[in-house]
Coordinates of C-alpha atoms and ligand atoms in Angstrom, one line a residue:
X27 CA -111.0 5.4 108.4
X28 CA -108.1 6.4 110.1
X29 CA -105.3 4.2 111.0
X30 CA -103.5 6.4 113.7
X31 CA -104.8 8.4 116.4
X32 CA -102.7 11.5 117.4
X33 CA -103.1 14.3 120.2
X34 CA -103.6 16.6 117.6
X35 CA -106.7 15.1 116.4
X36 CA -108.2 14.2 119.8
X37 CA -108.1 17.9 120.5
X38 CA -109.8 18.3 116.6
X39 CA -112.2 16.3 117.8
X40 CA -113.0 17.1 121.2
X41 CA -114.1 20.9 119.7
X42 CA -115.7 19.5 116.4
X43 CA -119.4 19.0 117.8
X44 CA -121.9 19.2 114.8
X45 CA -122.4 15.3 114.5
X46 CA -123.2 15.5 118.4
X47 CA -121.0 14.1 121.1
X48 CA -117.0 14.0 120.3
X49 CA -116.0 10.5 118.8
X50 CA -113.3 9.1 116.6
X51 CA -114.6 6.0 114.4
X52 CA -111.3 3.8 113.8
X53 CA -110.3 1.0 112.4
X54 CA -109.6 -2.5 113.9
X55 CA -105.6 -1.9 113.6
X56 CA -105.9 1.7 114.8
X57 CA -102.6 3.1 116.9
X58 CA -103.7 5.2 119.5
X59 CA -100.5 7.5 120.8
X60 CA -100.4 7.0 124.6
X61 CA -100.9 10.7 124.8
X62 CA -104.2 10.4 122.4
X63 CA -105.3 7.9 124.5
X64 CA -105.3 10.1 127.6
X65 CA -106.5 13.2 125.8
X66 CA -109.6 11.4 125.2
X67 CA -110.8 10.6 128.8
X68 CA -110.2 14.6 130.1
X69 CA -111.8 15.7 126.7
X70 CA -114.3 13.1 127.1
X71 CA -113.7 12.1 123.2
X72 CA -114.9 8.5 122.5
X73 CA -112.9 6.2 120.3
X74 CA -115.3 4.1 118.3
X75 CA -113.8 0.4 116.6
X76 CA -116.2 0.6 113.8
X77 CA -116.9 -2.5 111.9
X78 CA -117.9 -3.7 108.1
X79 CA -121.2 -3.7 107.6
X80 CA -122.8 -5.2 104.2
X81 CA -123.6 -2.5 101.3
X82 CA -126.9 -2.2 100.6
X83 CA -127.7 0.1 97.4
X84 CA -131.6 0.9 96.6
X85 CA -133.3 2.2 94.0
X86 CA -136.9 4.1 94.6
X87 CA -139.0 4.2 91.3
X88 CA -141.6 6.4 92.9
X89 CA -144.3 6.9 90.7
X90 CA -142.8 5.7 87.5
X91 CA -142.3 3.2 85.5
X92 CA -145.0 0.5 83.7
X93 CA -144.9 -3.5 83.0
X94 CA -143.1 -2.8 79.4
X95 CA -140.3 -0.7 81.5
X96 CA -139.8 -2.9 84.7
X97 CA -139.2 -6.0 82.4
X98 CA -136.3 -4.3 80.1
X99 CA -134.9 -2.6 83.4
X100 CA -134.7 -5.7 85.5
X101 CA -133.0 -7.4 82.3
X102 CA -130.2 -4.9 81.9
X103 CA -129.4 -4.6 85.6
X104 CA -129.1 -8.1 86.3
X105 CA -126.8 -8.3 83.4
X106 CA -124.9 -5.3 84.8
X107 CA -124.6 -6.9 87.7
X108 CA -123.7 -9.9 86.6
X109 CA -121.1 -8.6 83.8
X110 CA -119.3 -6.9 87.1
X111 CA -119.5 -8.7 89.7
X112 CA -115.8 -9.1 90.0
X113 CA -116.2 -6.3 92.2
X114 CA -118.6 -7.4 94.4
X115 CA -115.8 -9.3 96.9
X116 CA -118.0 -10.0 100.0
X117 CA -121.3 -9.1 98.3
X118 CA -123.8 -6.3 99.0
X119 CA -127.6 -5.9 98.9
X120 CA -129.6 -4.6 95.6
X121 CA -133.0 -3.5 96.2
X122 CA -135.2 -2.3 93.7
X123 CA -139.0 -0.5 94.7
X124 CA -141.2 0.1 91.8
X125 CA -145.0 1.2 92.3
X126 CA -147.4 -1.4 94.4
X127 CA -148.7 -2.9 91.3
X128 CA -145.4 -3.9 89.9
X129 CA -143.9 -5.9 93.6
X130 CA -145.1 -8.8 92.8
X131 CA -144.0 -8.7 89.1
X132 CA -140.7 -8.1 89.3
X133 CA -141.0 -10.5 92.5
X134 CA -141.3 -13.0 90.6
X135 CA -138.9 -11.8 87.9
X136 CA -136.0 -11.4 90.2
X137 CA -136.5 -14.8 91.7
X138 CA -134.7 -16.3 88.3
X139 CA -131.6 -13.5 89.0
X140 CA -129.1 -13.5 91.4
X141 CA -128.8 -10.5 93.7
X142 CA -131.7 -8.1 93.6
X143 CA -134.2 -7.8 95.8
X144 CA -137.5 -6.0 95.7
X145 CA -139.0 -3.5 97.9
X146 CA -142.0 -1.3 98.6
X147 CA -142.1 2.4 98.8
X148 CA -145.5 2.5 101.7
X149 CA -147.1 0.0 104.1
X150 CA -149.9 0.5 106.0
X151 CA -149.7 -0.3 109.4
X152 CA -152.7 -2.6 109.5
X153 CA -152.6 -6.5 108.7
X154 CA -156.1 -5.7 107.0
X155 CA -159.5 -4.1 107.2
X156 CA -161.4 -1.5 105.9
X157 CA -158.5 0.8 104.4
X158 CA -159.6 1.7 101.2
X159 CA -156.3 2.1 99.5
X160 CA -154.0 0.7 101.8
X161 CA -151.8 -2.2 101.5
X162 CA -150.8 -4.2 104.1
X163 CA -147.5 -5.8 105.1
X164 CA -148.2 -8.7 104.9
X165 CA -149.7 -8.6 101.2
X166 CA -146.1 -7.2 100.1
X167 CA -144.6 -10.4 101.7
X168 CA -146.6 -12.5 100.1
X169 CA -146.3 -10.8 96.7
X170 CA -142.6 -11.5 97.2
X171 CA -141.3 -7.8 99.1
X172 CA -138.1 -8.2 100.8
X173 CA -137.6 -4.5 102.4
X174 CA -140.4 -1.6 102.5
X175 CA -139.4 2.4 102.5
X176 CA -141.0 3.9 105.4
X177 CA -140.8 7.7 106.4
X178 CA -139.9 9.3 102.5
X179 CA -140.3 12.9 103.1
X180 CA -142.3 12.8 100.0
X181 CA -145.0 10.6 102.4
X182 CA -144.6 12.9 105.0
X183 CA -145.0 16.1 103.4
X184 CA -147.1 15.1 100.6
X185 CA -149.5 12.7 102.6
X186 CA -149.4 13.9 106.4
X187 CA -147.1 11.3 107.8
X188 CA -145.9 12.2 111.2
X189 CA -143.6 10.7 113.4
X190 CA -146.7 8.5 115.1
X191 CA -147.2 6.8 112.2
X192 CA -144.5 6.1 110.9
X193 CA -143.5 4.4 114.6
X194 CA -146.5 2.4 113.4
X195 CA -145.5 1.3 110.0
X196 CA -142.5 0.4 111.1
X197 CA -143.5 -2.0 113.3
X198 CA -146.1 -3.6 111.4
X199 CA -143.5 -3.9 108.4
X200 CA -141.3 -5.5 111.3
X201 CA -143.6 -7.7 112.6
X202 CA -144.5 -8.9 109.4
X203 CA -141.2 -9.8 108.5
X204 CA -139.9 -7.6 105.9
X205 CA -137.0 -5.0 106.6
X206 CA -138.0 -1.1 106.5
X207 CA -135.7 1.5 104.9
X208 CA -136.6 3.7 107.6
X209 CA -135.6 7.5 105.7
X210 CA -135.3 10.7 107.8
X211 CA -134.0 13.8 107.2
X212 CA -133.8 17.8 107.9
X213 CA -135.6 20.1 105.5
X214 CA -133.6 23.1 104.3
X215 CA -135.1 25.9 106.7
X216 CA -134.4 23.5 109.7
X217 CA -131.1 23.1 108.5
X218 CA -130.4 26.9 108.0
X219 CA -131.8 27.3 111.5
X220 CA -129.4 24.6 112.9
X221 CA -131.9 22.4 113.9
X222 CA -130.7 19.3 111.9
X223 CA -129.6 17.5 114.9
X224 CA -132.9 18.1 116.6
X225 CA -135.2 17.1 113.7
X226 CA -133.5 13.9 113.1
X227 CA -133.5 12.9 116.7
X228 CA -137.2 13.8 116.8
X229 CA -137.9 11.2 114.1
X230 CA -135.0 8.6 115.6
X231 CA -138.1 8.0 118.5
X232 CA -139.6 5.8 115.8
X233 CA -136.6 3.7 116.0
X234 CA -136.7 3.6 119.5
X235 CA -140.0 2.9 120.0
X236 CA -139.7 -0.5 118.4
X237 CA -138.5 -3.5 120.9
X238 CA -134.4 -3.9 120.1
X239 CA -134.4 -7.2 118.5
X240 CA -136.6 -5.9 115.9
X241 CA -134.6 -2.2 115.8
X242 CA -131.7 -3.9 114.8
X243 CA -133.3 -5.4 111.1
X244 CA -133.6 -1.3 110.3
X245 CA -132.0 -0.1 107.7
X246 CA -131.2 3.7 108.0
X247 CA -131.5 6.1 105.1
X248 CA -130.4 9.8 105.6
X249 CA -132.0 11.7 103.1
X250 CA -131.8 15.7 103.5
X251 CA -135.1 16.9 102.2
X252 CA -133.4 19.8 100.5
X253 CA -131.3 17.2 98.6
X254 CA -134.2 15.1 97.2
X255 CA -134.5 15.6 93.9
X256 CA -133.3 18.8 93.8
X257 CA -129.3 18.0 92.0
X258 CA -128.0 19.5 95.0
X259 CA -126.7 16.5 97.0
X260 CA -125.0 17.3 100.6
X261 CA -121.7 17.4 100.6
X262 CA -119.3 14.7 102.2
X263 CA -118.6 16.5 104.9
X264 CA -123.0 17.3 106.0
X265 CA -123.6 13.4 105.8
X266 CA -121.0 12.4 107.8
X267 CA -121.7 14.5 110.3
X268 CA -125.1 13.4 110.2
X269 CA -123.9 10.0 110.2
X270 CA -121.8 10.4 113.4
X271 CA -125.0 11.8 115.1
X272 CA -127.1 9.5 114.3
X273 CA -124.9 6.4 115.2
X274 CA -124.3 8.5 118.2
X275 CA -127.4 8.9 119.5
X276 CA -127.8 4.9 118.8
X277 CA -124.7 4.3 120.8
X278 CA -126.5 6.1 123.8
X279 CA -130.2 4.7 123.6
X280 CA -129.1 1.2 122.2
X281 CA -125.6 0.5 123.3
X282 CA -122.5 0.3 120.8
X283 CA -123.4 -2.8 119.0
X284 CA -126.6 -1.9 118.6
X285 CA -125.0 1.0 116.5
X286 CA -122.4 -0.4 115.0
X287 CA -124.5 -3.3 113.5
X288 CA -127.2 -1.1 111.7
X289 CA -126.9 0.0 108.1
X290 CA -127.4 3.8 107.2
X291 CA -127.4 4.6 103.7
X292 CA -127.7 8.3 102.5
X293 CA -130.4 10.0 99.9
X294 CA -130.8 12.3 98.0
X295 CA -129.4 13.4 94.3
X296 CA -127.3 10.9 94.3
X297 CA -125.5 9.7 90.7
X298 CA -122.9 8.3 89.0
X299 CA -120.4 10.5 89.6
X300 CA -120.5 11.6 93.4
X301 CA -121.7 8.1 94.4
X302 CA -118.3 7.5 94.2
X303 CA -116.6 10.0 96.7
X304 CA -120.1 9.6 99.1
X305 CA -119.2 5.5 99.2
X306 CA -116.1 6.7 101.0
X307 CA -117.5 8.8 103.4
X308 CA -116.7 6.9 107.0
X309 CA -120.0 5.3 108.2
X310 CA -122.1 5.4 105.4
X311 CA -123.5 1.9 104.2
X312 CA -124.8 2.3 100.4
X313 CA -127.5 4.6 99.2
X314 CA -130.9 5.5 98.0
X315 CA -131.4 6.2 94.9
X316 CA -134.4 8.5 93.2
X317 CA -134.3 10.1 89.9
X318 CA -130.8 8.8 88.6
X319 CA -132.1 4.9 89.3
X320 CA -134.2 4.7 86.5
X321 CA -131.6 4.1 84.0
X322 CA -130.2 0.8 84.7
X323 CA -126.8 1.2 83.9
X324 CA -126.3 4.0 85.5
X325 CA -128.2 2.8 88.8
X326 CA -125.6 -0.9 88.0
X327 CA -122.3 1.8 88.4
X328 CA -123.6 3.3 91.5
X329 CA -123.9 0.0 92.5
X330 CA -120.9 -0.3 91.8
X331 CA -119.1 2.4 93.6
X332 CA -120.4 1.1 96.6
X333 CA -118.2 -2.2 96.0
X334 CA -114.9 0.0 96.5
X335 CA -113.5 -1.0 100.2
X336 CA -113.3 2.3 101.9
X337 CA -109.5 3.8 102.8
Ligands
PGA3 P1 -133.3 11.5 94.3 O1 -134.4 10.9 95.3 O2 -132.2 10.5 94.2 O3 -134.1 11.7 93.1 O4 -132.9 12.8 95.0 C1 -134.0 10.1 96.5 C2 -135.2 9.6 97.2 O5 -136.2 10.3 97.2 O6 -135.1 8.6 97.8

C-alpha cells in the first residue's frame, strides 16, 4: 500500500485501466500532494482508504482424501498452527473442505482445536426434497459446516453450473447460515480475448442478486481457470488487477463499504513459495488452496504467509 500519493502516479493511474475504472487504494496515513489531489478530480482517478480485513486461508480437498487421511492431516495442522501462532497477531480464518462424507467428521474433530474451521465444496440450493444426490444447506450446518465453496469452475465446467444457479446456491447457503466462498474466474481463451473484465462481471450478478445484508457475509475467491491446477499461477500483477475490478465494480453496485468490507482471496496453483509474494499483493485477503493443501505442513506455511502485514 502506498504511503504517498504524487502527480506522477495520478497521471499512472488515470491511463492504467485493466482493473476497470482509475483508483489508488491507500493507506490510512496516506499524503496526498495538493497537486495529486487535484489531478484526481480532472482525471477522474478515485483515491480509495482501504482498510484491514481478516485473512482467511482455505484449503479444497476436492475429491481426495479418506477417514485414515483426514484424521492424521487435521492432527499435524492443528499442531502447525499451534507451534506458530506467534505469527498470527490479530488472527485469521482457516478453513478446511474435504469431500461431503468427511464434514461432519472432521466437524466434530476440529471442535477440540483452536482455529480451523470446516467447509463444503457444493450445496444444493434446496432445503430438501427429492434430489437424489444433493445435499442441502442446511444438512452441512447441522453436520457442523461453517463456509460452503460455491461456483468452482470445476462445478461449472464439469457439472453445468451457470450463473443461475449458482445465484441460487448462494442464497440458500446464505439463508441457511453458513458463509459461501463464492469463486469466479476467466478461462484462458476469454482472457487471451480480453474479456476477463467481462466474464467476471457476468458472474459478479450472483452477488448482486442476493439482498446486501446477506452480500456482505461473501467471501470472494478469484480463481483464473487457466491457473487451476495447472502450476501456472497468475502473476502478481493479473490478480491485482483483477482485484481492483472486482472491488471496483462492488464500489459502484454496493457503495464503498460494501467493498471495502468483503474478503477476496485468490486461487489457483498456489504453494509455498509464491504464497508469499501473492499475500502482498494490495487487496487480496488469503487464498484458496487446491493441489498443494493436501500436505499439511505445507498448506500450515501458506497459512502462514498470509500472517505477514502487508508493506
Ligand atoms: P489448485 O486449485 O490450487 O490445485 O490450483 C485451486 C482450486 O481449485 O480451488
Amino acid at each position: 500500500m502506498r504511503n504517498f500519493i504524487t502527480a506522477d502516479m495520478v497521471r499512472a493511474a488515470a491511463r492504467d485501466t485493466k482493473g476497470g475504472k482509475p483508483a489508488i487504494y491507500v493507506g490510512k496515513d496516506t499524503t496526498i500532494t495538493a497537486e495529486a489531489k487535484d489531478l484526481c478530480g480532472s482525471l477522474g482517478v478515485r483515491i480509495i482508504f482501504d482498510v484491514k480485513r481478516r485473512p482467511m486461508v482455505a484449503a479444497n480437498f476436492k475429491m481426495n482424501g479418506g477417514i485414515g487421511f483426514l484424521d492424521r492431516y487435521l492432527s499435524e495442522l492443528s499442531s502447525y498452527l499451534k507451534q506458530n501462532s506467534a505469527n498470527f497477531g490479530d488472527g485469521l480464518d482457516v478453513v478446511v473442505a474435504p469431500p461431503f462424507p468427511l464434514v461432519a467428521l472432521a466437524a466434530g474433530t476440529v471442535s477440540g482445536m483452536k482455529g480451523i474451521d470446516i467447509g463444503a465444496q457444493n450445496a444444493y440450493f434446496k432445503e430438501s426434497g427429492a434430489f437424489t444426490g444433493e445435499v442441502s444447506p442446511w444438512l452441512l450446518k447441522e453436520c457442523g459446516a461453517k463456509y460452503v465453496i460455491i461456483g468452482h469452475s470445476e462445478r461449472r465446467a464439469l457439472f453445468g453450473e451457470t450463473t443461475g444457479t449458482v445465484s441460487k446456491k448462494l442464497r440458500a447457503v446464505v439463508d441457511a447460515g453458513l458463509i459461501p466462498i463464492f469463486c469466479l474466474g476467466e478461462n484462458r481463451d476469454e482472457r487471451k480475448a480480453g474479456r476477463t473484465n467481462a466474464v467476471i462481471a457476468e458472474m459478479l450478478t450472483s452477488l448482486y442478486s442476493l439482498p446486501m445484508d446477506l452480500a456482505k457475509n461473501v467471501v470472494i475467491a478469484y480463481e483464473p481457470v487457466w491457473a487451476i491446477g495447472t502450476g501456472d499461477n497468475a502473476t502478481n500483477e493479473q490478480i491485482a488487477e483483477v482485484v481492483k475490478f472486482l472491488r471496483g465494480s462492488m464500489m459502484d453496485n454496493l457503495g464503498v463499504d460494501f467493498a471495502l468490507g468483503i474478503r477476496i482471496l485468490y486461487g489457483g496453483s498456489v504453494n509455498e513459495t509464491n504464497s508469499f509474494d501473492i499475500a502482498k499483493i494490495d487487496g487480496v485477503d488469503g487464498a484458496l488452496v487446491g493441489g498443494a493443501s493436501l500436505k499439511a505442513a505445507a498448506f500450515g506455511k501458506i497459512v502462514c504467509n498470509f500472517t505477514v502485514p502487508k508493506q
